[in-house]
Structures are given as C-alpha cells and as structure tokens.
GROMACS .gro file of C-alpha atoms in nm:
model
  386
    1MET     CA    1   2.078   0.203  -2.828
    2LYS     CA    2   2.314   0.016  -2.595
    3LYS     CA    3   2.169  -0.185  -2.309
    4LEU     CA    4   2.360  -0.007  -2.034
    5ASP     CA    5   2.235   0.328  -2.163
    6CYS     CA    6   1.893   0.200  -2.053
    7ASN     CA    7   2.005   0.088  -1.708
    8ASN     CA    8   1.751   0.174  -1.438
    9ALA     CA    9   1.666   0.131  -1.070
   10LEU     CA   10   1.421  -0.151  -1.138
   11ARG     CA   11   1.686  -0.346  -1.329
   12MET     CA   12   1.937  -0.303  -1.046
   13GLU     CA   13   1.683  -0.420  -0.791
   14THR     CA   14   1.609  -0.726  -1.005
   15PHE     CA   15   1.978  -0.812  -1.026
   16ASP     CA   16   2.001  -0.787  -0.646
   17LEU     CA   17   1.741  -1.057  -0.577
   18PRO     CA   18   1.979  -1.356  -0.614
   19VAL     CA   19   2.241  -1.164  -0.416
   20MET     CA   20   2.014  -1.081  -0.122
   21ALA     CA   21   1.854  -1.426  -0.094
   22ARG     CA   22   2.105  -1.596   0.136
   23PRO     CA   23   2.188  -1.306   0.370
   24PHE     CA   24   1.817  -1.229   0.394
   25ALA     CA   25   1.743  -1.590   0.493
   26GLU     CA   26   2.028  -1.598   0.743
   27ALA     CA   27   1.903  -1.279   0.908
   28ASN     CA   28   1.534  -1.367   0.909
   29ASP     CA   29   1.483  -1.744   0.930
   30LYS     CA   30   1.506  -1.770   1.309
   31PRO     CA   31   1.284  -1.467   1.382
   32LEU     CA   32   1.030  -1.598   1.131
   33ARG     CA   33   1.025  -1.944   1.292
   34MET     CA   34   0.986  -1.795   1.639
   35ALA     CA   35   0.724  -1.533   1.548
   36LEU     CA   36   0.427  -1.759   1.625
   37THR     CA   37   0.395  -2.020   1.896
   38THR     CA   38   0.300  -2.381   1.832
   39PRO     CA   39  -0.056  -2.327   1.966
   40GLN     CA   40  -0.095  -2.018   1.748
   41LEU     CA   41  -0.006  -2.219   1.438
   42PHE     CA   42  -0.184  -2.538   1.541
   43SER     CA   43  -0.518  -2.401   1.664
   44PRO     CA   44  -0.666  -2.201   1.371
   45ARG     CA   45  -0.902  -2.380   1.134
   46SER     CA   46  -0.876  -2.118   0.860
   47CYS     CA   47  -0.633  -1.857   0.737
   48LEU     CA   48  -0.672  -1.516   0.572
   49LEU     CA   49  -0.394  -1.341   0.379
   50VAL     CA   50  -0.469  -0.970   0.342
   51GLY     CA   51  -0.294  -0.678   0.177
   52CYS     CA   52  -0.303  -0.398  -0.079
   53GLY     CA   53  -0.119  -0.383  -0.409
   54ASP     CA   54   0.194  -0.599  -0.416
   55SER     CA   55   0.118  -0.718  -0.063
   56TYR     CA   56  -0.218  -0.854  -0.172
   57CYS     CA   57  -0.038  -1.024  -0.458
   58ALA     CA   58   0.201  -1.190  -0.212
   59GLY     CA   59  -0.100  -1.333  -0.031
   60VAL     CA   60  -0.239  -1.477  -0.354
   61ALA     CA   61   0.099  -1.634  -0.432
   62ALA     CA   62   0.136  -1.784  -0.082
   63LYS     CA   63  -0.218  -1.924  -0.058
   64PRO     CA   64  -0.130  -2.265  -0.213
   65LEU     CA   65   0.154  -2.315   0.035
   66PHE     CA   66  -0.071  -2.267   0.337
   67GLU     CA   67  -0.318  -2.512   0.189
   68GLN     CA   68  -0.065  -2.770   0.072
   69LEU     CA   69   0.197  -2.749   0.347
   70GLY     CA   70  -0.003  -2.609   0.638
   71GLY     CA   71  -0.315  -2.811   0.565
   72ILE     CA   72  -0.539  -2.513   0.639
   73ARG     CA   73  -0.827  -2.361   0.443
   74THR     CA   74  -0.691  -2.030   0.315
   75GLU     CA   75  -0.826  -1.725   0.136
   76ALA     CA   76  -0.640  -1.423  -0.001
   77LEU     CA   77  -0.833  -1.095   0.026
   78SER     CA   78  -0.773  -0.735  -0.063
   79ALA     CA   79  -0.757  -0.514   0.244
   80MET     CA   80  -1.071  -0.331   0.134
   81GLU     CA   81  -1.261  -0.658   0.108
   82ALA     CA   82  -1.144  -0.766   0.453
   83SER     CA   83  -1.201  -0.430   0.623
   84ARG     CA   84  -1.535  -0.322   0.475
   85HIS     CA   85  -1.712  -0.622   0.322
   86TRP     CA   86  -1.601  -0.949   0.483
   87PRO     CA   87  -1.866  -1.081   0.726
   88LYS     CA   88  -1.780  -1.005   1.087
   89GLY     CA   89  -1.870  -1.358   1.185
   90ARG     CA   90  -1.589  -1.490   0.971
   91ILE     CA   91  -1.333  -1.265   1.138
   92GLY     CA   92  -1.434  -1.300   1.499
   93ASN     CA   93  -1.635  -1.585   1.643
   94GLU     CA   94  -1.391  -1.821   1.812
   95PRO     CA   95  -1.043  -1.789   1.967
   96CYS     CA   96  -0.746  -1.778   1.726
   97ASN     CA   97  -0.964  -1.828   1.422
   98PRO     CA   98  -0.897  -1.727   1.156
   99LEU     CA   99  -0.523  -1.679   1.152
  100LEU     CA  100  -0.512  -1.337   0.986
  101TYR     CA  101  -0.190  -1.228   0.818
  102VAL     CA  102  -0.195  -0.857   0.727
  103ILE     CA  103   0.086  -0.774   0.485
  104SER     CA  104   0.256  -0.436   0.442
  105ALA     CA  105   0.630  -0.372   0.429
  106SER     CA  106   0.581  -0.017   0.559
  107GLY     CA  107   0.311  -0.102   0.812
  108ASN     CA  108   0.153   0.241   0.759
  109VAL     CA  109  -0.125   0.171   0.507
  110SER     CA  110  -0.465   0.279   0.641
  111ARG     CA  111  -0.671  -0.012   0.507
  112ASN     CA  112  -0.435  -0.267   0.659
  113ILE     CA  113  -0.445  -0.096   0.997
  114GLU     CA  114  -0.822  -0.092   0.963
  115VAL     CA  115  -0.828  -0.469   0.910
  116CYS     CA  116  -0.631  -0.524   1.230
  117GLN     CA  117  -0.853  -0.288   1.428
  118ARG     CA  118  -1.169  -0.445   1.289
  119ALA     CA  119  -1.046  -0.788   1.394
  120ALA     CA  120  -0.971  -0.659   1.744
  121ALA     CA  121  -1.314  -0.495   1.767
  122CYS     CA  122  -1.478  -0.832   1.712
  123GLY     CA  123  -1.357  -0.943   2.052
  124VAL     CA  124  -1.293  -1.316   2.053
  125GLY     CA  125  -1.167  -1.413   1.712
  126ALA     CA  126  -0.890  -1.360   1.462
  127LEU     CA  127  -0.528  -1.387   1.560
  128THR     CA  128  -0.379  -1.093   1.368
  129VAL     CA  129  -0.021  -1.119   1.244
  130ALA     CA  130   0.152  -0.817   1.089
  131VAL     CA  131   0.393  -0.909   0.809
  132THR     CA  132   0.613  -0.600   0.799
  133ALA     CA  133   0.965  -0.460   0.792
  134HIS     CA  134   0.864  -0.212   1.065
  135PRO     CA  135   0.771  -0.386   1.392
  136ASP     CA  136   0.697  -0.048   1.555
  137SER     CA  137   0.457   0.062   1.281
  138PRO     CA  138   0.087   0.136   1.346
  139MET     CA  139  -0.014  -0.188   1.175
  140ALA     CA  140   0.222  -0.392   1.390
  141LYS     CA  141   0.097  -0.220   1.705
  142ALA     CA  142  -0.261  -0.305   1.607
  143SER     CA  143  -0.170  -0.673   1.565
  144GLN     CA  144  -0.120  -0.951   1.815
  145ALA     CA  145   0.199  -1.084   1.658
  146VAL     CA  146   0.458  -0.972   1.405
  147LEU     CA  147   0.615  -1.172   1.125
  148PRO     CA  148   0.930  -0.963   1.076
  149ILE     CA  149   1.095  -0.901   0.739
  150SER     CA  150   1.428  -0.720   0.749
  151PRO     CA  151   1.559  -0.663   0.395
  152THR     CA  152   1.935  -0.643   0.348
  153PRO     CA  153   2.088  -0.301   0.266
  154PHE     CA  154   2.064  -0.197  -0.097
  155ASP     CA  155   2.140   0.108  -0.311
  156SER     CA  156   2.038   0.102  -0.676
  157GLY     CA  157   2.266   0.393  -0.760
  158PHE     CA  158   1.967   0.587  -0.896
  159ASP     CA  159   1.774   0.874  -0.738
  160GLU     CA  160   1.438   0.741  -0.858
  161HIS     CA  161   1.229   0.511  -0.642
  162SER     CA  162   1.197   0.160  -0.787
  163PRO     CA  163   0.879  -0.049  -0.800
  164GLY     CA  164   0.920  -0.288  -0.509
  165LEU     CA  165   1.077  -0.624  -0.589
  166ARG     CA  166   1.291  -0.681  -0.281
  167SER     CA  167   1.001  -0.600  -0.048
  168TYR     CA  168   0.775  -0.834  -0.248
  169TYR     CA  169   1.030  -1.114  -0.230
  170ALA     CA  170   1.072  -1.053   0.144
  171SER     CA  171   0.697  -1.058   0.212
  172LEU     CA  172   0.644  -1.371   0.005
  173TYR     CA  173   0.943  -1.542   0.165
  174ALA     CA  174   0.804  -1.464   0.511
  175LEU     CA  175   0.462  -1.606   0.424
  176CYS     CA  176   0.616  -1.919   0.271
  177SER     CA  177   0.831  -1.960   0.580
  178SER     CA  178   0.526  -1.937   0.805
  179ALA     CA  179   0.340  -2.194   0.595
  180ILE     CA  180   0.639  -2.427   0.617
  181ARG     CA  181   0.654  -2.379   0.994
  182MET     CA  182   0.282  -2.450   1.026
  183GLY     CA  183   0.318  -2.784   0.849
  184GLU     CA  184   0.618  -2.862   1.066
  185VAL     CA  185   0.443  -2.801   1.400
  186LYS     CA  186   0.141  -2.999   1.278
  187MET     CA  187   0.383  -3.286   1.207
  188ARG     CA  188   0.273  -3.308   0.847
  189TYR     CA  189   0.640  -3.368   0.763
  190PRO     CA  190   0.963  -3.395   0.967
  191MET     CA  191   1.190  -3.106   1.062
  192SER     CA  192   1.441  -3.218   0.801
  193GLN     CA  193   1.181  -3.168   0.528
  194ALA     CA  194   1.091  -2.823   0.661
  195ASP     CA  195   1.458  -2.727   0.652
  196ASP     CA  196   1.484  -2.853   0.296
  197TYR     CA  197   1.189  -2.637   0.190
  198ARG     CA  198   1.369  -2.336   0.338
  199ARG     CA  199   1.694  -2.424   0.162
  200ALA     CA  200   1.506  -2.468  -0.164
  201MET     CA  201   1.371  -2.112  -0.145
  202VAL     CA  202   1.722  -1.969  -0.122
  203GLU     CA  203   1.863  -2.204  -0.386
  204TYR     CA  204   1.585  -2.110  -0.627
  205ALA     CA  205   1.653  -1.737  -0.589
  206GLU     CA  206   2.027  -1.791  -0.624
  207SER     CA  207   1.978  -1.996  -0.941
  208PHE     CA  208   1.884  -1.671  -1.117
  209GLY     CA  209   2.227  -1.519  -1.056
  210GLY     CA  210   2.525  -1.476  -1.283
  211GLU     CA  211   2.495  -1.592  -1.643
  212VAL     CA  212   2.128  -1.686  -1.603
  213MET     CA  213   2.030  -1.331  -1.511
  214GLU     CA  214   2.247  -1.190  -1.789
  215GLN     CA  215   2.074  -1.410  -2.046
  216ILE     CA  216   1.728  -1.310  -1.924
  217ASP     CA  217   1.838  -0.946  -1.919
  218ASP     CA  218   1.965  -0.959  -2.278
  219ALA     CA  219   1.641  -1.121  -2.396
  220MET     CA  220   1.422  -0.864  -2.221
  221PHE     CA  221   1.622  -0.570  -2.356
  222ALA     CA  222   1.579  -0.708  -2.708
  223LEU     CA  223   1.206  -0.757  -2.652
  224ALA     CA  224   1.166  -0.408  -2.503
  225GLN     CA  225   1.306  -0.261  -2.823
  226GLN     CA  226   1.042  -0.452  -3.021
  227TRP     CA  227   0.758  -0.356  -2.784
  228GLN     CA  228   0.849   0.004  -2.699
  229GLU     CA  229   0.573   0.152  -2.916
  230PHE     CA  230   0.298  -0.052  -2.748
  231ASP     CA  231   0.076   0.120  -2.490
  232SER     CA  232  -0.128  -0.185  -2.388
  233PHE     CA  233  -0.010  -0.503  -2.219
  234GLU     CA  234  -0.180  -0.815  -2.091
  235PHE     CA  235  -0.059  -1.083  -1.851
  236LEU     CA  236  -0.199  -1.433  -1.824
  237GLY     CA  237  -0.155  -1.704  -1.564
  238SER     CA  238  -0.332  -1.985  -1.385
  239GLY     CA  239  -0.338  -2.099  -1.024
  240ALA     CA  240  -0.061  -1.945  -0.815
  241GLN     CA  241   0.079  -1.782  -1.127
  242MET     CA  242  -0.224  -1.558  -1.143
  243ALA     CA  243  -0.031  -1.377  -0.870
  244THR     CA  244   0.260  -1.341  -1.110
  245ALA     CA  245   0.030  -1.207  -1.382
  246TRP     CA  246  -0.113  -0.956  -1.131
  247PHE     CA  247   0.235  -0.851  -1.015
  248ASP     CA  248   0.366  -0.819  -1.370
  249ALA     CA  249   0.078  -0.591  -1.467
  250ALA     CA  250   0.149  -0.378  -1.160
  251LYS     CA  251   0.512  -0.332  -1.264
  252ILE     CA  252   0.406  -0.203  -1.606
  253TYR     CA  253   0.174   0.055  -1.447
  254GLU     CA  254   0.444   0.164  -1.203
  255ALA     CA  255   0.729   0.166  -1.454
  256THR     CA  256   0.574   0.297  -1.777
  257GLY     CA  257   0.220   0.407  -1.688
  258ASP     CA  258   0.079   0.205  -1.978
  259VAL     CA  259  -0.250   0.019  -1.951
  260ALA     CA  260  -0.189  -0.334  -1.827
  261THR     CA  261  -0.443  -0.604  -1.747
  262TYR     CA  262  -0.414  -0.949  -1.595
  263GLU     CA  263  -0.640  -1.245  -1.652
  264ASP     CA  264  -0.681  -1.615  -1.591
  265MET     CA  265  -0.582  -1.777  -1.919
  266GLU     CA  266  -0.911  -1.965  -1.949
  267ASN     CA  267  -1.115  -1.648  -1.900
  268TRP     CA  268  -0.892  -1.478  -2.156
  269CYS     CA  269  -1.015  -1.726  -2.416
  270HIS     CA  270  -1.375  -1.630  -2.338
  271VAL     CA  271  -1.337  -1.249  -2.329
  272ASN     CA  272  -1.002  -1.077  -2.387
  273TYR     CA  273  -0.938  -1.285  -2.697
  274PHE     CA  274  -1.162  -1.040  -2.885
  275ALA     CA  275  -0.941  -0.732  -2.836
  276ARG     CA  276  -0.951  -0.541  -3.166
  277ASP     CA  277  -0.600  -0.393  -3.188
  278HIS     CA  278  -0.446  -0.730  -3.110
  279ARG     CA  279  -0.116  -0.671  -3.292
  280ARG     CA  280  -0.031  -0.389  -3.052
  281VAL     CA  281  -0.107  -0.564  -2.723
  282GLY     CA  282   0.212  -0.710  -2.578
  283THR     CA  283   0.098  -1.030  -2.407
  284VAL     CA  284   0.279  -1.245  -2.152
  285LEU     CA  285   0.184  -1.597  -2.043
  286THR     CA  286   0.358  -1.736  -1.734
  287ILE     CA  287   0.333  -2.111  -1.680
  288SER     CA  288   0.535  -2.367  -1.482
  289LYS     CA  289   0.612  -2.706  -1.629
  290ASP     CA  290   0.451  -2.875  -1.326
  291SER     CA  291   0.130  -2.671  -1.345
  292PRO     CA  292  -0.193  -2.874  -1.370
  293ALA     CA  293  -0.290  -2.621  -1.639
  294MET     CA  294   0.013  -2.690  -1.861
  295VAL     CA  295  -0.178  -2.866  -2.141
  296ARG     CA  296  -0.429  -2.581  -2.157
  297ALA     CA  297  -0.142  -2.332  -2.157
  298LEU     CA  298   0.003  -2.493  -2.469
  299GLU     CA  299  -0.333  -2.453  -2.642
  300VAL     CA  300  -0.360  -2.089  -2.536
  301ALA     CA  301  -0.003  -2.022  -2.646
  302GLU     CA  302  -0.091  -2.134  -2.999
  303VAL     CA  303  -0.375  -1.882  -3.011
  304LEU     CA  304  -0.165  -1.603  -2.861
  305ALA     CA  305   0.121  -1.653  -3.103
  306ARG     CA  306  -0.119  -1.634  -3.397
  307LEU     CA  307  -0.287  -1.313  -3.276
  308ARG     CA  308  -0.043  -1.112  -3.069
  309PRO     CA  309   0.319  -1.027  -2.988
  310THR     CA  310   0.372  -1.293  -2.722
  311LEU     CA  311   0.622  -1.368  -2.446
  312ILE     CA  312   0.610  -1.706  -2.272
  313VAL     CA  313   0.778  -1.718  -1.929
  314THR     CA  314   0.834  -2.078  -1.826
  315ASP     CA  315   1.072  -2.340  -1.693
  316ALA     CA  316   0.941  -2.590  -1.948
  317ASP     CA  317   1.116  -2.687  -2.271
  318ALA     CA  318   1.098  -2.392  -2.510
  319ALA     CA  319   1.036  -2.633  -2.799
  320LEU     CA  320   0.686  -2.700  -2.661
  321PHE     CA  321   0.573  -2.350  -2.757
  322PRO     CA  322   0.504  -2.189  -3.095
  323LYS     CA  323   0.813  -2.062  -3.276
  324GLU     CA  324   0.637  -1.727  -3.332
  325ALA     CA  325   0.644  -1.656  -2.957
  326THR     CA  326   0.942  -1.533  -2.758
  327VAL     CA  327   1.016  -1.790  -2.488
  328CYS     CA  328   1.208  -1.687  -2.175
  329GLN     CA  329   1.321  -2.005  -2.004
  330LEU     CA  330   1.370  -1.987  -1.627
  331PRO     CA  331   1.543  -2.214  -1.376
  332SER     CA  332   1.313  -2.467  -1.208
  333PRO     CA  333   1.257  -2.466  -0.833
  334ARG     CA  334   1.304  -2.800  -0.658
  335TYR     CA  335   0.945  -2.765  -0.539
  336GLY     CA  336   0.706  -2.632  -0.800
  337PHE     CA  337   0.500  -2.430  -0.552
  338LEU     CA  338   0.798  -2.198  -0.502
  339ALA     CA  339   0.788  -2.066  -0.861
  340PRO     CA  340   0.612  -1.735  -0.772
  341LEU     CA  341   0.914  -1.637  -0.560
  342MET     CA  342   1.106  -1.546  -0.875
  343ASP     CA  343   0.908  -1.597  -1.195
  344TYR     CA  344   0.832  -1.223  -1.223
  345VAL     CA  345   1.199  -1.146  -1.294
  346PRO     CA  346   1.171  -1.126  -1.677
  347VAL     CA  347   0.883  -0.878  -1.675
  348ALA     CA  348   1.052  -0.667  -1.407
  349LEU     CA  349   1.351  -0.629  -1.639
  350LEU     CA  350   1.124  -0.571  -1.939
  351SER     CA  351   0.930  -0.301  -1.752
  352GLY     CA  352   1.242  -0.110  -1.655
  353TYR     CA  353   1.374  -0.113  -2.010
  354LEU     CA  354   1.038  -0.006  -2.154
  355ALA     CA  355   1.034   0.293  -1.919
  356ARG     CA  356   1.376   0.402  -2.038
  357LEU     CA  357   1.300   0.349  -2.406
  358LYS     CA  358   0.972   0.541  -2.374
  359GLY     CA  359   1.147   0.822  -2.188
  360VAL     CA  360   0.921   0.810  -1.882
  361SER     CA  361   1.003   0.819  -1.511
  362LEU     CA  362   0.921   0.536  -1.275
  363PHE     CA  363   0.609   0.612  -1.070
  364ARG     CA  364   0.549   0.923  -1.287
  365GLY     CA  365   0.825   1.106  -1.103
  366GLY     CA  366   0.828   1.477  -1.178
  367GLU     CA  367   0.476   1.488  -1.325
  368PRO     CA  368   0.275   1.753  -1.132
  369ALA     CA  369  -0.061   1.576  -1.160
  370PHE     CA  370   0.077   1.277  -0.972
  371GLN     CA  371   0.282   1.474  -0.720
  372SER     CA  372  -0.020   1.679  -0.605
  373GLN     CA  373  -0.181   1.382  -0.431
  374PRO     CA  374  -0.047   1.296  -0.083
  375THR     CA  375   0.059   0.940  -0.173
  376HIS     CA  376  -0.297   0.885  -0.301
  377PHE     CA  377  -0.415   0.892   0.063
  378LEU     CA  378  -0.278   0.540   0.118
  379LYS     CA  379  -0.153   0.631   0.464
  380THR     CA  380  -0.393   0.915   0.550
  381SER     CA  381  -0.727   0.767   0.448
  382GLN     CA  382  -0.984   0.779   0.727
  383ILE     CA  383  -1.004   0.455   0.922
  384GLU     CA  384  -1.355   0.323   0.981
  385ILE     CA  385  -1.462   0.010   1.164
  386VAL     CA  386  -1.776  -0.136   1.009
   0.00000   0.00000   0.00000
C-alpha cells in the first residue's frame, strides 16, 4: 500500500505543527506575557497545573519548567483529583496561593469548571488562571485570569475530527511561556534570556519541518505496516517524558481504539516486563539525550529489544541503542526541558497510519455504541463543590 493512500487528519495536523509555530508565537506571545501581573507571578509559593486528558498531560509536561525556571513548588493534578479529593486547605488558605492553572482548550469541561468554582468557594486562596482558546467560556468566567491560546487557522482536508495535537502544543506553549515569564519577573535570569527561551520554543518546533518531518513520516509508515496486526501498545518514559508516554498512549486510544498503557520505565522493569504475549506488544521508549535517566534507558532498551517489537524515540545517537530496535532520531532542542513540546510527533504519525491500515475511524466515528453517549458527559456532568 502506498503511503499517501493512508493519509489521514492526524498526519496532516502533525505536519502543520512546524508551520504553525511561528505565527502562533507572533499572535500569542504578547497576550501570554501580559496575562498575569508581576505580583500575581511573584507572590504565590506553590503552583498547581490541572486538567483532563491531553490538558492534564500538558500540565505534567510543563511541571519541570515551573520548578526550574519559575523556582516554584509545582504539582500536576487531574481535574478530578483537584475538584473532589485535594484538601481544601491546600487550595484556599492565603491570598494568591497556590497559583492554579486550569487547562482546557474548549473551556467547557465540567470538572475543570468545578475546580475553578471550588477554588472560589474557599474564599481567600488560589489565584485561578484559565488556559483556554475561549476566553468567554464557562471555565474562563469562573477564573480570575485567562492565559489565552489562539491557534492559527487550519483545515486538514478530512471530514473526520483529529486527535488534538495543535491544541496540545498551544496549551503546552502557553504554560511554558508563563513559566518563563515567572522566572523573568522574579529576576532569576535577564529579559534577554527569557526572550531566548521563547525563541528556542519556536526554533525547536520549526526544526521538525521539511525533510526532517518527511524522514520521520517515512519511518513511521514503515513501522505501522509491521505493527498493524498488534492490538496492544505500551509507552515508556521518565521525568517530563512520562507526559509524552501518557500522550502517546492517548493517541493510540483515540486513533485506533487499541489498548495502550504508559509506564515509568523503572516501574516497567518491576511489573510490565512480565507481559505474556510480549512479541505482540508494540513498545515505545522516549528518552532525551540530556535526561538524568539516560543510562537507565540504555539498560531498559536492551531488555525491550530482546523481548518486544521496540521503537526508541530520542535525540541521542542511534548507535547507542540495540540494533534490533527501530530508532527514530529527533532534532534536539537548545534547552533540554523543551523536548515534550514536540517529541510526540513520531507516535502521532504512527497512530494515524495504524488507524488507516486497520480500517478504523478516528475517535470511533460512525460506531453507534460510541455515538449514543453525549460526549461521555464531559461537558454535561453535574458540578459539585465538595
């Protein structure tokens, strides 16, 4: 089968990421810098990053930047954890603390709105910031500030809805930008350094364009043909790249509907290693060359290549990894902590091709069992303040 016969909306969205990077930054950098005042960024002693699905994943990916650049203790929580289980005293007990980013491109998800309302109900406490493309949405109206994300226009040319990559990039870019701004107003580095961090984000995304994207695309189409009969997939990472593993697994569910798990690579050695049908579990390890876990990753890669069909996604030298594994080599960001902005690209392409080769629709389009649920009650679930 020819590659272009398997073209799909997810592939087209992936190809658009390097194209959208600069116009997106030009349209959004100033609003993002101005979204929060200096006191709002300087005063908080802790930070919470909250969301559902991909938006939760963006919080996990951005957590190291708030800690490293912003110098603030940061936790990433699912919206359910923050709305129903997180102690009230840790949401509201002193002015502007914590700084609570609630992430949703649509701004209509019930649990996220619930988080904002719960924070407000605590009285003195969290400064809630809606990270959304819809500043008039219910979530934005329930927040005290808005971190705006305005994606550039895009048409995939397909009728089917694509698993969100552009919205994920936009949300993660906005969070990274806010972390950079926080470090800047705290004078942890000069304005020139902050500007360089911002330039580096755009340059990193653009480095995936042209021939680089074509090479990755060719490799993932070839791998999809080898893996198309698999119905189980596993994704491994460490540190910030656990977010990538999480996001990659989500794209498989959304694109093909196959079972996909994600795991810290150390925990994998203790538990998931024992999977019985190991020759039919497509397994992906994502690791950056600058990761503190790189040496351990090389050990794990040896085990994976012996047991399973394995893809290594990395910016390190491919020769470091076992010859039995497929290695997809990525461009390196100028600052290693920016890797999660783009290191999901190979699996996004792989997921789209697998869906086409398996003959399934993205998001189970057209399947009655899935269409009968009103968007799984994401936007209509009853809001409760506990």
